[in-house]
Amino acid sequence: MPQPISLFKQDNTRWKNLVLNSTINNGWSFRWVKNQSSQKMIHFANPGLKLPSRKVLAGRILIANSENIKNALIDIAQKDVFGVTVCFDEWKNIKKQEIMGKRLASELRNEQKIKYNKYFALLLLCATRWNSHYYCYFSLLQTKLALKVFISKYAPEEFDQEDQDETIYYSDKESETRNDKALPLDICKIIDNEVWWKEIRQLKKLLLPFCGALNKLQVENARLYDVLHSFGYFYKIWQEYSD
């Protein structure tokens, strides 16, 4: 039986990053770290190693490595021969009208800094594996409040914010800024629409169990038993939901 080897703080951080990178590169669901067989395997290799919880892996560790993940997803997209695409018209409209132009992107980053004291990278939908769509929705939900404040400052005068969740107070100077850099009205309505945000949350939730299975089935060496295991996995997941 291997002897436990304790890790230094920097090695422990590197270990958690390696777990995250392996999860993403192999298209695994974050739930794999909760699997007893996974934990037994790691314990056998080194009893001193511990897998991070699913919540920590998909939360703090994922956020800390968001920039590296974005670059990895871009690399995956460039190499992806299957071209799996989600047609999400509303977000495509935002993309076409270049909401992420350099000037407005800079202003949005300022709002993120004010609201969260950190920056979040917004990942755009592209022809890539399902994981990229999951991280796109994840990044949008992370910065929801900053986006809402952002449109309150840069929306055109005809934009009506009566249905906002929070009352936003802004100065005369900020009011002038709204007129100088007005965003397209349809974009503001989309970001302000709680139904749209609800659908984003639902899409993120629905995609999670598919991220690992679908990517595994797309590789060249996929076998029939992989298909059967995936269907079994989906069946088990959806049994937990009554609706």
Coordinates of C-alpha atoms in Angstrom, one line a residue:
M1 CA 0.0 0.0 0.0
P2 CA 1.5 3.4 -1.0
Q3 CA 2.5 5.7 1.9
P4 CA 0.7 9.0 2.0
I5 CA 2.7 11.9 0.7
S6 CA 1.6 15.3 2.0
L7 CA 1.6 18.2 -0.5
F8 CA 3.0 21.7 0.1
K9 CA 0.6 24.6 -0.4
Q10 CA 1.8 25.4 -3.9
D11 CA 1.8 21.7 -4.9
N12 CA -1.8 21.4 -3.5
T13 CA -2.9 24.3 -5.7
R14 CA -1.2 22.7 -8.7
W15 CA -2.9 19.4 -7.9
K16 CA -6.4 21.0 -7.9
N17 CA -5.6 22.8 -11.2
L18 CA -4.6 19.5 -12.7
V19 CA -7.9 17.9 -11.6
L20 CA -9.8 20.8 -13.3
N21 CA -7.7 20.6 -16.5
S22 CA -8.3 16.8 -16.7
T23 CA -12.0 17.3 -16.2
I24 CA -12.2 19.8 -19.0
N25 CA -9.9 18.2 -21.5
N26 CA -11.6 14.8 -21.1
G27 CA -15.1 16.3 -21.2
W28 CA -16.0 14.8 -17.8
S29 CA -18.9 16.0 -15.7
F30 CA -17.9 17.7 -12.5
R31 CA -19.7 15.0 -10.7
W32 CA -16.9 12.5 -11.3
V33 CA -15.0 13.7 -8.2
K34 CA -17.9 12.4 -6.1
N35 CA -17.7 9.0 -7.6
Q36 CA -16.4 6.4 -5.1
S37 CA -14.4 4.6 -7.7
S38 CA -12.6 7.8 -8.6
Q39 CA -11.8 8.5 -4.9
K40 CA -10.6 5.0 -4.4
M41 CA -8.3 5.2 -7.4
I42 CA -6.7 8.5 -6.1
H43 CA -6.5 7.1 -2.6
F44 CA -4.7 4.0 -3.9
A45 CA -2.2 6.1 -5.9
N46 CA -1.5 8.4 -3.0
P47 CA -3.6 8.3 0.3
G48 CA -2.3 11.9 0.9
L49 CA -4.2 13.2 -2.2
K50 CA -7.8 14.4 -1.9
L51 CA -10.1 15.3 -4.7
P52 CA -11.8 18.6 -4.3
S53 CA -15.5 18.6 -3.9
R54 CA -17.7 19.1 -7.0
K55 CA -18.8 22.5 -5.6
V56 CA -15.2 23.7 -5.1
L57 CA -14.1 22.3 -8.5
A58 CA -17.0 24.0 -10.4
G59 CA -16.8 27.1 -8.2
R60 CA -13.6 28.6 -6.7
I61 CA -11.1 26.5 -8.8
L62 CA -13.0 27.1 -12.0
I63 CA -13.3 30.8 -11.5
A64 CA -9.6 31.1 -10.6
N65 CA -8.7 29.4 -13.9
S66 CA -11.3 31.0 -16.1
E67 CA -8.8 32.7 -18.5
N68 CA -6.8 29.5 -19.0
I69 CA -10.1 27.6 -19.6
K70 CA -11.2 30.2 -22.2
N71 CA -7.9 29.7 -24.1
A72 CA -8.3 25.9 -23.9
L73 CA -11.8 26.1 -25.2
I74 CA -10.7 28.3 -28.2
D75 CA -8.0 25.7 -28.9
I76 CA -10.7 22.9 -28.7
A77 CA -13.0 24.9 -31.0
Q78 CA -10.2 25.2 -33.6
K79 CA -9.5 21.5 -33.6
D80 CA -13.2 20.3 -33.4
V81 CA -14.1 18.5 -36.6
F82 CA -17.7 17.9 -35.6
G83 CA -18.8 21.5 -35.4
V84 CA -21.5 21.1 -32.8
T85 CA -23.5 24.3 -32.6
V86 CA -26.3 25.7 -30.5
C87 CA -28.4 28.2 -32.3
F88 CA -29.2 30.8 -29.6
D89 CA -30.7 33.7 -31.6
E90 CA -30.8 36.3 -28.8
W91 CA -27.2 35.9 -27.9
K92 CA -26.2 35.8 -31.5
N93 CA -27.9 39.2 -31.9
I94 CA -25.8 40.5 -29.1
K95 CA -22.7 39.1 -30.7
K96 CA -23.5 40.6 -34.1
Q97 CA -24.0 44.0 -32.7
E98 CA -20.6 43.8 -31.0
I99 CA -21.6 44.5 -27.4
M100 CA -18.2 43.2 -26.5
G101 CA -16.5 46.0 -28.5
K102 CA -13.3 47.3 -26.9
R103 CA -14.8 50.5 -25.4
L104 CA -17.9 48.9 -23.9
A105 CA -16.0 45.8 -22.8
S106 CA -13.8 48.1 -20.8
E107 CA -16.8 49.8 -19.2
L108 CA -18.3 46.4 -18.3
R109 CA -15.0 45.3 -16.7
N110 CA -15.2 48.4 -14.6
E111 CA -18.6 47.5 -13.4
Q112 CA -17.5 44.0 -12.6
K113 CA -14.6 45.4 -10.5
I114 CA -17.1 47.7 -8.6
K115 CA -19.7 44.9 -7.9
Y116 CA -17.4 41.9 -7.4
N117 CA -13.9 43.3 -6.9
K118 CA -12.8 40.9 -9.6
Y119 CA -13.1 40.4 -13.3
F120 CA -15.1 37.7 -15.2
A121 CA -14.4 36.7 -18.8
L122 CA -17.6 36.3 -20.8
L123 CA -17.3 33.3 -23.1
L124 CA -19.1 33.6 -26.4
L125 CA -21.0 30.7 -28.1
C126 CA -19.1 29.1 -30.9
A127 CA -19.0 25.9 -33.0
T128 CA -17.4 23.7 -30.3
R129 CA -18.2 21.0 -27.8
W130 CA -21.0 21.3 -25.3
N131 CA -18.6 22.3 -22.5
S132 CA -18.1 25.7 -24.1
H133 CA -21.8 26.4 -24.0
Y134 CA -21.9 25.4 -20.4
Y135 CA -19.1 27.8 -19.5
C136 CA -20.7 30.6 -21.6
Y137 CA -23.9 30.4 -19.5
F138 CA -21.8 30.0 -16.4
S139 CA -19.9 33.2 -17.1
L140 CA -23.1 35.1 -18.0
L141 CA -24.7 34.2 -14.7
Q142 CA -21.6 35.1 -12.8
T143 CA -21.7 38.7 -14.0
K144 CA -25.5 39.2 -14.2
L145 CA -25.6 42.1 -11.7
A146 CA -22.8 43.9 -13.4
L147 CA -24.5 43.6 -16.7
K148 CA -27.7 45.0 -15.3
V149 CA -26.0 48.0 -13.8
F150 CA -24.1 48.3 -17.1
I151 CA -27.3 48.7 -19.2
S152 CA -28.8 51.1 -16.6
K153 CA -25.9 53.4 -17.4
Y154 CA -25.6 53.0 -21.1
A155 CA -29.2 52.2 -22.2
P156 CA -31.0 54.7 -24.6
E157 CA -33.5 57.1 -23.0
E158 CA -36.5 55.1 -24.2
F159 CA -35.4 52.1 -22.2
D160 CA -37.8 51.4 -19.4
Q161 CA -36.5 49.7 -16.3
E162 CA -39.6 49.3 -14.2
D163 CA -39.2 45.6 -13.9
Q164 CA -35.6 45.7 -12.6
D165 CA -35.0 43.5 -9.6
E166 CA -33.0 46.3 -7.9
T167 CA -33.4 50.0 -7.9
I168 CA -30.3 51.6 -9.5
Y169 CA -29.3 55.1 -8.5
Y170 CA -27.0 57.0 -10.7
S171 CA -25.7 60.6 -10.7
D172 CA -26.1 63.4 -13.3
K173 CA -22.7 62.5 -14.7
E174 CA -23.8 58.9 -15.2
S175 CA -26.9 60.1 -16.9
E176 CA -24.8 62.1 -19.3
T177 CA -22.7 59.0 -19.9
R178 CA -25.9 57.0 -20.9
N179 CA -26.5 59.4 -23.7
D180 CA -22.9 59.5 -24.9
K181 CA -22.6 55.7 -25.2
A182 CA -26.1 54.3 -25.7
L183 CA -26.4 50.6 -26.2
P184 CA -28.9 49.2 -28.7
L185 CA -32.4 49.0 -27.2
D186 CA -33.0 45.3 -28.1
I187 CA -29.8 44.3 -26.2
C188 CA -30.8 46.2 -23.1
K189 CA -34.2 44.5 -23.2
I190 CA -32.7 41.1 -23.4
I191 CA -30.3 41.6 -20.5
D192 CA -33.1 43.1 -18.4
N193 CA -35.5 40.2 -19.2
E194 CA -35.7 37.8 -16.2
V195 CA -37.3 35.2 -18.4
W196 CA -34.1 35.2 -20.5
W197 CA -31.9 34.8 -17.4
K198 CA -34.2 31.9 -16.2
E199 CA -33.7 30.2 -19.5
I200 CA -29.9 30.6 -19.2
R201 CA -29.9 29.0 -15.8
Q202 CA -32.0 26.2 -17.1
L203 CA -29.7 25.6 -20.1
K204 CA -26.7 25.5 -17.8
K205 CA -28.4 23.0 -15.5
L206 CA -29.5 20.8 -18.4
L207 CA -26.1 20.8 -20.1
L208 CA -24.1 19.7 -17.1
P209 CA -24.7 15.9 -17.4
F210 CA -24.3 16.0 -21.1
C211 CA -20.9 17.7 -21.1
G212 CA -18.9 14.6 -20.3
A213 CA -20.9 11.9 -22.1
L214 CA -21.4 13.7 -25.4
N215 CA -17.8 14.7 -25.8
K216 CA -16.7 11.1 -25.0
L217 CA -19.0 9.7 -27.8
Q218 CA -17.6 12.1 -30.3
V219 CA -14.0 10.8 -30.3
E220 CA -12.8 8.4 -32.9
N221 CA -12.3 5.5 -30.6
A222 CA -15.8 5.6 -29.1
R223 CA -17.3 2.1 -28.7
L224 CA -20.8 0.8 -28.4
Y225 CA -20.5 0.2 -24.7
D226 CA -19.7 3.9 -24.3
V227 CA -23.1 4.6 -25.8
L228 CA -24.8 2.2 -23.5
H229 CA -23.1 3.6 -20.4
S230 CA -24.1 7.1 -21.5
F231 CA -27.7 6.2 -21.9
G232 CA -27.6 4.5 -18.5
Y233 CA -26.0 7.7 -17.0
F234 CA -28.7 9.9 -18.5
Y235 CA -31.4 7.5 -17.3
K236 CA -30.1 7.6 -13.8
I237 CA -29.8 11.4 -13.8
W238 CA -33.3 12.0 -15.1
Q239 CA -34.8 9.6 -12.6
E240 CA -34.0 12.2 -10.0
Y241 CA -36.5 14.6 -11.6
S242 CA -40.2 14.1 -11.3
D243 CA -41.0 16.5 -14.1

